[in-house]
Amino acid sequence: MVRPILRYGEPLLHDVAAPVAPDAVTAPSTRALIDDLLDTLRSAHGVGLAAPQVGIRKRICVVDVSAGQRPEDLLVLVNPAFEARDGLQLELEGCLSLPGIEATVARPARVRVRHLDRDGRERTLVGDGLLARALQHEIDHLDGVLFLDRLRGLKRDMIVRKIRKRQRAGEW
């Protein structure tokens, strides 16, 4: 089922998501949520989606750097946690919770993430480039952080003004 995606301004997007109990990973309700996240991600043509973006405070996210082009690139991460991050990349970033908004965000270039897969097995994932960026972006959502929160100064202020203008016009 495709769920509505919360937009910037919703307080829940700034809440820290709760871990999923290991024995609950394979529960029907968790599997249904994962399927809904995947359906919603595909429908929105995104690269990643976290449960808080659809109003669920659980540490679950899905990532597909191929945007649906290569099924083998689809990742389901439950309770992801960084084991290592290094390097630097400065790239343009967008977000399904901030439609039409993009900005250059500094992030580590490489990451190693420990997580549970959809079958409850512990995994370690190493990523660089776009995959590293997507993992960091989605784990930020689980920690109540949006990419806009990583911006400072005039750039952030301009984006916030643009969003407020769209809100007043009923376009947000």
mmCIF file with all atom_site columns, C-alpha atoms in Angstrom:
data_model
loop_
_atom_site.group_PDB
_atom_site.id
_atom_site.type_symbol
_atom_site.label_atom_id
_atom_site.label_alt_id
_atom_site.label_comp_id
_atom_site.label_asym_id
_atom_site.label_entity_id
_atom_site.label_seq_id
_atom_site.pdbx_PDB_ins_code
_atom_site.Cartn_x
_atom_site.Cartn_y
_atom_site.Cartn_z
_atom_site.occupancy
_atom_site.B_iso_or_equiv
_atom_site.pdbx_formal_charge
_atom_site.auth_seq_id
_atom_site.auth_comp_id
_atom_site.auth_asym_id
_atom_site.auth_atom_id
_atom_site.pdbx_PDB_model_num
ATOM 1   C CA . MET A 1 1   ? 0.000  0.000   0.000   1.00 0.00 ? 1   MET A CA 1
ATOM 2   C CA . VAL A 1 2   ? 1.283  3.459   -0.906  1.00 0.00 ? 2   VAL A CA 1
ATOM 3   C CA . ARG A 1 3   ? 1.291  5.714   2.134   1.00 0.00 ? 3   ARG A CA 1
ATOM 4   C CA . PRO A 1 4   ? 1.311  9.519   2.197   1.00 0.00 ? 4   PRO A CA 1
ATOM 5   C CA . ILE A 1 5   ? 4.767  11.010  2.735   1.00 0.00 ? 5   ILE A CA 1
ATOM 6   C CA . LEU A 1 6   ? 5.039  13.609  5.493   1.00 0.00 ? 6   LEU A CA 1
ATOM 7   C CA . ARG A 1 7   ? 6.493  16.944  4.473   1.00 0.00 ? 7   ARG A CA 1
ATOM 8   C CA . TYR A 1 8   ? 8.856  19.337  6.183   1.00 0.00 ? 8   TYR A CA 1
ATOM 9   C CA . GLY A 1 9   ? 6.996  21.060  9.000   1.00 0.00 ? 9   GLY A CA 1
ATOM 10  C CA . GLU A 1 10  ? 5.505  17.864  10.450  1.00 0.00 ? 10  GLU A CA 1
ATOM 11  C CA . PRO A 1 11  ? 6.843  17.518  14.024  1.00 0.00 ? 11  PRO A CA 1
ATOM 12  C CA . LEU A 1 12  ? 7.151  13.710  13.748  1.00 0.00 ? 12  LEU A CA 1
ATOM 13  C CA . LEU A 1 13  ? 9.943  14.149  11.183  1.00 0.00 ? 13  LEU A CA 1
ATOM 14  C CA . HIS A 1 14  ? 12.127 15.517  13.991  1.00 0.00 ? 14  HIS A CA 1
ATOM 15  C CA . ASP A 1 15  ? 11.475 12.663  16.435  1.00 0.00 ? 15  ASP A CA 1
ATOM 16  C CA . VAL A 1 16  ? 14.009 9.896   17.016  1.00 0.00 ? 16  VAL A CA 1
ATOM 17  C CA . ALA A 1 17  ? 12.600 6.553   15.833  1.00 0.00 ? 17  ALA A CA 1
ATOM 18  C CA . ALA A 1 18  ? 12.375 3.606   18.217  1.00 0.00 ? 18  ALA A CA 1
ATOM 19  C CA . PRO A 1 19  ? 14.382 0.421   17.592  1.00 0.00 ? 19  PRO A CA 1
ATOM 20  C CA . VAL A 1 20  ? 12.525 -2.640  16.365  1.00 0.00 ? 20  VAL A CA 1
ATOM 21  C CA . ALA A 1 21  ? 12.791 -5.601  18.744  1.00 0.00 ? 21  ALA A CA 1
ATOM 22  C CA . PRO A 1 22  ? 14.749 -8.419  17.045  1.00 0.00 ? 22  PRO A CA 1
ATOM 23  C CA . ASP A 1 23  ? 11.842 -10.852 17.396  1.00 0.00 ? 23  ASP A CA 1
ATOM 24  C CA . ALA A 1 24  ? 9.470  -8.267  15.836  1.00 0.00 ? 24  ALA A CA 1
ATOM 25  C CA . VAL A 1 25  ? 11.448 -7.895  12.587  1.00 0.00 ? 25  VAL A CA 1
ATOM 26  C CA . THR A 1 26  ? 9.670  -10.831 10.956  1.00 0.00 ? 26  THR A CA 1
ATOM 27  C CA . ALA A 1 27  ? 6.264  -10.074 12.503  1.00 0.00 ? 27  ALA A CA 1
ATOM 28  C CA . PRO A 1 28  ? 3.424  -9.595  9.995   1.00 0.00 ? 28  PRO A CA 1
ATOM 29  C CA . SER A 1 29  ? 2.989  -5.933  10.982  1.00 0.00 ? 29  SER A CA 1
ATOM 30  C CA . THR A 1 30  ? 6.697  -5.189  10.389  1.00 0.00 ? 30  THR A CA 1
ATOM 31  C CA . ARG A 1 31  ? 6.694  -7.047  7.075   1.00 0.00 ? 31  ARG A CA 1
ATOM 32  C CA . ALA A 1 32  ? 3.585  -5.094  6.022   1.00 0.00 ? 32  ALA A CA 1
ATOM 33  C CA . LEU A 1 33  ? 5.297  -1.806  6.927   1.00 0.00 ? 33  LEU A CA 1
ATOM 34  C CA . ILE A 1 34  ? 8.390  -2.766  4.906   1.00 0.00 ? 34  ILE A CA 1
ATOM 35  C CA . ASP A 1 35  ? 6.205  -3.665  1.912   1.00 0.00 ? 35  ASP A CA 1
ATOM 36  C CA . ASP A 1 36  ? 4.371  -0.330  2.268   1.00 0.00 ? 36  ASP A CA 1
ATOM 37  C CA . LEU A 1 37  ? 7.694  1.541   2.395   1.00 0.00 ? 37  LEU A CA 1
ATOM 38  C CA . LEU A 1 38  ? 8.805  -0.228  -0.786  1.00 0.00 ? 38  LEU A CA 1
ATOM 39  C CA . ASP A 1 39  ? 5.498  0.508   -2.551  1.00 0.00 ? 39  ASP A CA 1
ATOM 40  C CA . THR A 1 40  ? 5.660  4.152   -1.469  1.00 0.00 ? 40  THR A CA 1
ATOM 41  C CA . LEU A 1 41  ? 9.299  4.494   -2.548  1.00 0.00 ? 41  LEU A CA 1
ATOM 42  C CA . ARG A 1 42  ? 8.534  3.049   -5.980  1.00 0.00 ? 42  ARG A CA 1
ATOM 43  C CA . SER A 1 43  ? 5.471  5.243   -6.387  1.00 0.00 ? 43  SER A CA 1
ATOM 44  C CA . ALA A 1 44  ? 7.473  8.369   -5.491  1.00 0.00 ? 44  ALA A CA 1
ATOM 45  C CA . HIS A 1 45  ? 10.428 7.328   -7.712  1.00 0.00 ? 45  HIS A CA 1
ATOM 46  C CA . GLY A 1 46  ? 12.814 7.950   -4.841  1.00 0.00 ? 46  GLY A CA 1
ATOM 47  C CA . VAL A 1 47  ? 16.167 6.569   -3.782  1.00 0.00 ? 47  VAL A CA 1
ATOM 48  C CA . GLY A 1 48  ? 15.304 6.046   -0.125  1.00 0.00 ? 48  GLY A CA 1
ATOM 49  C CA . LEU A 1 49  ? 12.496 6.238   2.396   1.00 0.00 ? 49  LEU A CA 1
ATOM 50  C CA . ALA A 1 50  ? 12.406 5.920   6.175   1.00 0.00 ? 50  ALA A CA 1
ATOM 51  C CA . ALA A 1 51  ? 9.450  4.850   8.308   1.00 0.00 ? 51  ALA A CA 1
ATOM 52  C CA . PRO A 1 52  ? 9.177  8.267   10.033  1.00 0.00 ? 52  PRO A CA 1
ATOM 53  C CA . GLN A 1 53  ? 8.506  9.818   6.617   1.00 0.00 ? 53  GLN A CA 1
ATOM 54  C CA . VAL A 1 54  ? 5.226  7.885   6.501   1.00 0.00 ? 54  VAL A CA 1
ATOM 55  C CA . GLY A 1 55  ? 4.380  8.640   10.119  1.00 0.00 ? 55  GLY A CA 1
ATOM 56  C CA . ILE A 1 56  ? 5.824  5.523   11.795  1.00 0.00 ? 56  ILE A CA 1
ATOM 57  C CA . ARG A 1 57  ? 8.424  5.993   14.559  1.00 0.00 ? 57  ARG A CA 1
ATOM 58  C CA . LYS A 1 58  ? 10.373 2.782   13.873  1.00 0.00 ? 58  LYS A CA 1
ATOM 59  C CA . ARG A 1 59  ? 14.023 2.380   12.842  1.00 0.00 ? 59  ARG A CA 1
ATOM 60  C CA . ILE A 1 60  ? 13.305 0.951   9.409   1.00 0.00 ? 60  ILE A CA 1
ATOM 61  C CA . CYS A 1 61  ? 14.342 2.346   6.045   1.00 0.00 ? 61  CYS A CA 1
ATOM 62  C CA . VAL A 1 62  ? 14.584 1.205   2.457   1.00 0.00 ? 62  VAL A CA 1
ATOM 63  C CA . VAL A 1 63  ? 17.174 2.291   -0.108  1.00 0.00 ? 63  VAL A CA 1
ATOM 64  C CA . ASP A 1 64  ? 17.332 1.725   -3.856  1.00 0.00 ? 64  ASP A CA 1
ATOM 65  C CA . VAL A 1 65  ? 20.110 3.696   -5.554  1.00 0.00 ? 65  VAL A CA 1
ATOM 66  C CA . SER A 1 66  ? 18.937 2.410   -8.941  1.00 0.00 ? 66  SER A CA 1
ATOM 67  C CA . ALA A 1 67  ? 15.505 4.036   -8.381  1.00 0.00 ? 67  ALA A CA 1
ATOM 68  C CA . GLY A 1 68  ? 13.777 0.816   -9.399  1.00 0.00 ? 68  GLY A CA 1
ATOM 69  C CA . GLN A 1 69  ? 16.011 -0.063  -12.352 1.00 0.00 ? 69  GLN A CA 1
ATOM 70  C CA . ARG A 1 70  ? 17.904 -2.936  -10.709 1.00 0.00 ? 70  ARG A CA 1
ATOM 71  C CA . PRO A 1 71  ? 15.961 -5.057  -8.173  1.00 0.00 ? 71  PRO A CA 1
ATOM 72  C CA . GLU A 1 72  ? 19.233 -6.373  -6.725  1.00 0.00 ? 72  GLU A CA 1
ATOM 73  C CA . ASP A 1 73  ? 20.059 -2.837  -5.504  1.00 0.00 ? 73  ASP A CA 1
ATOM 74  C CA . LEU A 1 74  ? 17.035 -2.733  -3.188  1.00 0.00 ? 74  LEU A CA 1
ATOM 75  C CA . LEU A 1 75  ? 18.012 -2.677  0.492   1.00 0.00 ? 75  LEU A CA 1
ATOM 76  C CA . VAL A 1 76  ? 15.888 -3.055  3.621   1.00 0.00 ? 76  VAL A CA 1
ATOM 77  C CA . LEU A 1 77  ? 17.576 -1.900  6.821   1.00 0.00 ? 77  LEU A CA 1
ATOM 78  C CA . VAL A 1 78  ? 16.146 -2.440  10.291  1.00 0.00 ? 78  VAL A CA 1
ATOM 79  C CA . ASN A 1 79  ? 17.895 -0.770  13.240  1.00 0.00 ? 79  ASN A CA 1
ATOM 80  C CA . PRO A 1 80  ? 20.818 0.480   11.117  1.00 0.00 ? 80  PRO A CA 1
ATOM 81  C CA . ALA A 1 81  ? 23.853 1.862   12.927  1.00 0.00 ? 81  ALA A CA 1
ATOM 82  C CA . PHE A 1 82  ? 27.125 3.248   11.609  1.00 0.00 ? 82  PHE A CA 1
ATOM 83  C CA . GLU A 1 83  ? 30.272 1.309   12.384  1.00 0.00 ? 83  GLU A CA 1
ATOM 84  C CA . ALA A 1 84  ? 32.535 3.624   10.384  1.00 0.00 ? 84  ALA A CA 1
ATOM 85  C CA . ARG A 1 85  ? 32.428 6.740   8.210   1.00 0.00 ? 85  ARG A CA 1
ATOM 86  C CA . ASP A 1 86  ? 35.276 8.466   6.400   1.00 0.00 ? 86  ASP A CA 1
ATOM 87  C CA . GLY A 1 87  ? 36.170 10.749  3.537   1.00 0.00 ? 87  GLY A CA 1
ATOM 88  C CA . LEU A 1 88  ? 34.138 13.663  2.221   1.00 0.00 ? 88  LEU A CA 1
ATOM 89  C CA . GLN A 1 89  ? 31.675 14.172  -0.596  1.00 0.00 ? 89  GLN A CA 1
ATOM 90  C CA . LEU A 1 90  ? 29.832 17.359  -1.525  1.00 0.00 ? 90  LEU A CA 1
ATOM 91  C CA . GLU A 1 91  ? 26.824 16.514  -3.667  1.00 0.00 ? 91  GLU A CA 1
ATOM 92  C CA . LEU A 1 92  ? 23.364 17.774  -4.457  1.00 0.00 ? 92  LEU A CA 1
ATOM 93  C CA . GLU A 1 93  ? 20.723 16.140  -2.283  1.00 0.00 ? 93  GLU A CA 1
ATOM 94  C CA . GLY A 1 94  ? 16.930 16.072  -2.322  1.00 0.00 ? 94  GLY A CA 1
ATOM 95  C CA . CYS A 1 95  ? 14.271 14.472  -0.140  1.00 0.00 ? 95  CYS A CA 1
ATOM 96  C CA . LEU A 1 96  ? 10.779 13.093  -0.616  1.00 0.00 ? 96  LEU A CA 1
ATOM 97  C CA . SER A 1 97  ? 9.734  15.092  2.475   1.00 0.00 ? 97  SER A CA 1
ATOM 98  C CA . LEU A 1 98  ? 11.003 18.296  0.842   1.00 0.00 ? 98  LEU A CA 1
ATOM 99  C CA . PRO A 1 99  ? 9.646  17.992  -2.712  1.00 0.00 ? 99  PRO A CA 1
ATOM 100 C CA . GLY A 1 100 ? 11.286 20.278  -5.240  1.00 0.00 ? 100 GLY A CA 1
ATOM 101 C CA . ILE A 1 101 ? 14.036 21.308  -2.812  1.00 0.00 ? 101 ILE A CA 1
ATOM 102 C CA . GLU A 1 102 ? 17.697 20.436  -3.399  1.00 0.00 ? 102 GLU A CA 1
ATOM 103 C CA . ALA A 1 103 ? 20.946 21.595  -1.847  1.00 0.00 ? 103 ALA A CA 1
ATOM 104 C CA . THR A 1 104 ? 24.582 20.578  -1.689  1.00 0.00 ? 104 THR A CA 1
ATOM 105 C CA . VAL A 1 105 ? 25.255 18.685  1.530   1.00 0.00 ? 105 VAL A CA 1
ATOM 106 C CA . ALA A 1 106 ? 28.637 17.614  2.934   1.00 0.00 ? 106 ALA A CA 1
ATOM 107 C CA . ARG A 1 107 ? 28.693 13.962  3.994   1.00 0.00 ? 107 ARG A CA 1
ATOM 108 C CA . PRO A 1 108 ? 31.309 11.258  4.474   1.00 0.00 ? 108 PRO A CA 1
ATOM 109 C CA . ALA A 1 109 ? 32.201 9.494   1.230   1.00 0.00 ? 109 ALA A CA 1
ATOM 110 C CA . ARG A 1 110 ? 32.292 5.958   2.669   1.00 0.00 ? 110 ARG A CA 1
ATOM 111 C CA . VAL A 1 111 ? 30.270 4.194   5.353   1.00 0.00 ? 111 VAL A CA 1
ATOM 112 C CA . ARG A 1 112 ? 29.951 0.822   7.020   1.00 0.00 ? 112 ARG A CA 1
ATOM 113 C CA . VAL A 1 113 ? 26.514 0.120   8.474   1.00 0.00 ? 113 VAL A CA 1
ATOM 114 C CA . ARG A 1 114 ? 25.392 -2.745  10.688  1.00 0.00 ? 114 ARG A CA 1
ATOM 115 C CA . HIS A 1 115 ? 21.690 -3.612  10.415  1.00 0.00 ? 115 HIS A CA 1
ATOM 116 C CA . LEU A 1 116 ? 19.101 -6.382  10.349  1.00 0.00 ? 116 LEU A CA 1
ATOM 117 C CA . ASP A 1 117 ? 17.646 -7.408  7.001   1.00 0.00 ? 117 ASP A CA 1
ATOM 118 C CA . ARG A 1 118 ? 13.935 -8.101  6.482   1.00 0.00 ? 118 ARG A CA 1
ATOM 119 C CA . ASP A 1 119 ? 14.469 -11.684 7.683   1.00 0.00 ? 119 ASP A CA 1
ATOM 120 C CA . GLY A 1 120 ? 16.049 -10.538 10.947  1.00 0.00 ? 120 GLY A CA 1
ATOM 121 C CA . ARG A 1 121 ? 19.603 -11.550 10.005  1.00 0.00 ? 121 ARG A CA 1
ATOM 122 C CA . GLU A 1 122 ? 22.417 -9.263  11.078  1.00 0.00 ? 122 GLU A CA 1
ATOM 123 C CA . ARG A 1 123 ? 24.277 -7.770  8.127   1.00 0.00 ? 123 ARG A CA 1
ATOM 124 C CA . THR A 1 124 ? 27.082 -5.332  7.494   1.00 0.00 ? 124 THR A CA 1
ATOM 125 C CA . LEU A 1 125 ? 26.907 -3.104  4.452   1.00 0.00 ? 125 LEU A CA 1
ATOM 126 C CA . VAL A 1 126 ? 29.754 -1.043  3.018   1.00 0.00 ? 126 VAL A CA 1
ATOM 127 C CA . GLY A 1 127 ? 28.905 1.779   0.673   1.00 0.00 ? 127 GLY A CA 1
ATOM 128 C CA . ASP A 1 128 ? 30.518 4.719   -1.047  1.00 0.00 ? 128 ASP A CA 1
ATOM 129 C CA . GLY A 1 129 ? 29.330 7.526   -3.289  1.00 0.00 ? 129 GLY A CA 1
ATOM 130 C CA . LEU A 1 130 ? 25.559 7.624   -3.807  1.00 0.00 ? 130 LEU A CA 1
ATOM 131 C CA . LEU A 1 131 ? 24.954 4.559   -1.624  1.00 0.00 ? 131 LEU A CA 1
ATOM 132 C CA . ALA A 1 132 ? 26.881 6.129   1.275   1.00 0.00 ? 132 ALA A CA 1
ATOM 133 C CA . ARG A 1 133 ? 24.922 9.361   0.824   1.00 0.00 ? 133 ARG A CA 1
ATOM 134 C CA . ALA A 1 134 ? 21.556 7.560   0.687   1.00 0.00 ? 134 ALA A CA 1
ATOM 135 C CA . LEU A 1 135 ? 22.324 5.481   3.778   1.00 0.00 ? 135 LEU A CA 1
ATOM 136 C CA . GLN A 1 136 ? 23.340 8.564   5.740   1.00 0.00 ? 136 GLN A CA 1
ATOM 137 C CA . HIS A 1 137 ? 20.282 10.481  4.550   1.00 0.00 ? 137 HIS A CA 1
ATOM 138 C CA . GLU A 1 138 ? 17.862 7.717   5.598   1.00 0.00 ? 138 GLU A CA 1
ATOM 139 C CA . ILE A 1 139 ? 19.570 7.039   8.929   1.00 0.00 ? 139 ILE A CA 1
ATOM 140 C CA . ASP A 1 140 ? 19.376 10.787  9.568   1.00 0.00 ? 140 ASP A CA 1
ATOM 141 C CA . HIS A 1 141 ? 15.584 10.472  9.162   1.00 0.00 ? 141 HIS A CA 1
ATOM 142 C CA . LEU A 1 142 ? 15.591 7.756   11.827  1.00 0.00 ? 142 LEU A CA 1
ATOM 143 C CA . ASP A 1 143 ? 17.432 10.195  14.101  1.00 0.00 ? 143 ASP A CA 1
ATOM 144 C CA . GLY A 1 144 ? 14.958 13.029  13.425  1.00 0.00 ? 144 GLY A CA 1
ATOM 145 C CA . VAL A 1 145 ? 17.302 14.958  11.124  1.00 0.00 ? 145 VAL A CA 1
ATOM 146 C CA . LEU A 1 146 ? 16.463 16.290  7.652   1.00 0.00 ? 146 LEU A CA 1
ATOM 147 C CA . PHE A 1 147 ? 19.114 17.340  5.148   1.00 0.00 ? 147 PHE A CA 1
ATOM 148 C CA . LEU A 1 148 ? 17.895 20.915  5.632   1.00 0.00 ? 148 LEU A CA 1
ATOM 149 C CA . ASP A 1 149 ? 19.059 20.648  9.266   1.00 0.00 ? 149 ASP A CA 1
ATOM 150 C CA . ARG A 1 150 ? 22.606 20.063  7.972   1.00 0.00 ? 150 ARG A CA 1
ATOM 151 C CA . LEU A 1 151 ? 22.624 23.393  6.108   1.00 0.00 ? 151 LEU A CA 1
ATOM 152 C CA . ARG A 1 152 ? 23.612 26.690  7.665   1.00 0.00 ? 152 ARG A CA 1
ATOM 153 C CA . GLY A 1 153 ? 23.340 30.374  6.953   1.00 0.00 ? 153 GLY A CA 1
ATOM 154 C CA . LEU A 1 154 ? 21.888 32.013  3.899   1.00 0.00 ? 154 LEU A CA 1
ATOM 155 C CA . LYS A 1 155 ? 21.345 28.773  1.953   1.00 0.00 ? 155 LYS A CA 1
ATOM 156 C CA . ARG A 1 156 ? 19.183 27.294  4.717   1.00 0.00 ? 156 ARG A CA 1
ATOM 157 C CA . ASP A 1 157 ? 17.306 30.564  5.239   1.00 0.00 ? 157 ASP A CA 1
ATOM 158 C CA . MET A 1 158 ? 16.503 30.822  1.515   1.00 0.00 ? 158 MET A CA 1
ATOM 159 C CA . ILE A 1 159 ? 15.108 27.282  1.442   1.00 0.00 ? 159 ILE A CA 1
ATOM 160 C CA . VAL A 1 160 ? 12.992 27.828  4.559   1.00 0.00 ? 160 VAL A CA 1
ATOM 161 C CA . ARG A 1 161 ? 11.572 31.042  3.044   1.00 0.00 ? 161 ARG A CA 1
ATOM 162 C CA . LYS A 1 162 ? 10.769 29.167  -0.170  1.00 0.00 ? 162 LYS A CA 1
ATOM 163 C CA . ILE A 1 163 ? 8.946  26.454  1.793   1.00 0.00 ? 163 ILE A CA 1
ATOM 164 C CA . ARG A 1 164 ? 6.985  28.996  3.848   1.00 0.00 ? 164 ARG A CA 1
ATOM 165 C CA . LYS A 1 165 ? 5.956  30.790  0.656   1.00 0.00 ? 165 LYS A CA 1
ATOM 166 C CA . ARG A 1 166 ? 4.735  27.490  -0.805  1.00 0.00 ? 166 ARG A CA 1
ATOM 167 C CA . GLN A 1 167 ? 2.885  26.733  2.466   1.00 0.00 ? 167 GLN A CA 1
ATOM 168 C CA . ARG A 1 168 ? 1.103  30.113  2.373   1.00 0.00 ? 168 ARG A CA 1
ATOM 169 C CA . ALA A 1 169 ? 0.138  29.509  -1.250  1.00 0.00 ? 169 ALA A CA 1
ATOM 170 C CA . GLY A 1 170 ? -1.287 26.083  -0.338  1.00 0.00 ? 170 GLY A CA 1
ATOM 171 C CA . GLU A 1 171 ? 1.309  24.328  -2.495  1.00 0.00 ? 171 GLU A CA 1
ATOM 172 C CA . TRP A 1 172 ? 2.956  22.442  0.371   1.00 0.00 ? 172 TRP A CA 1
#
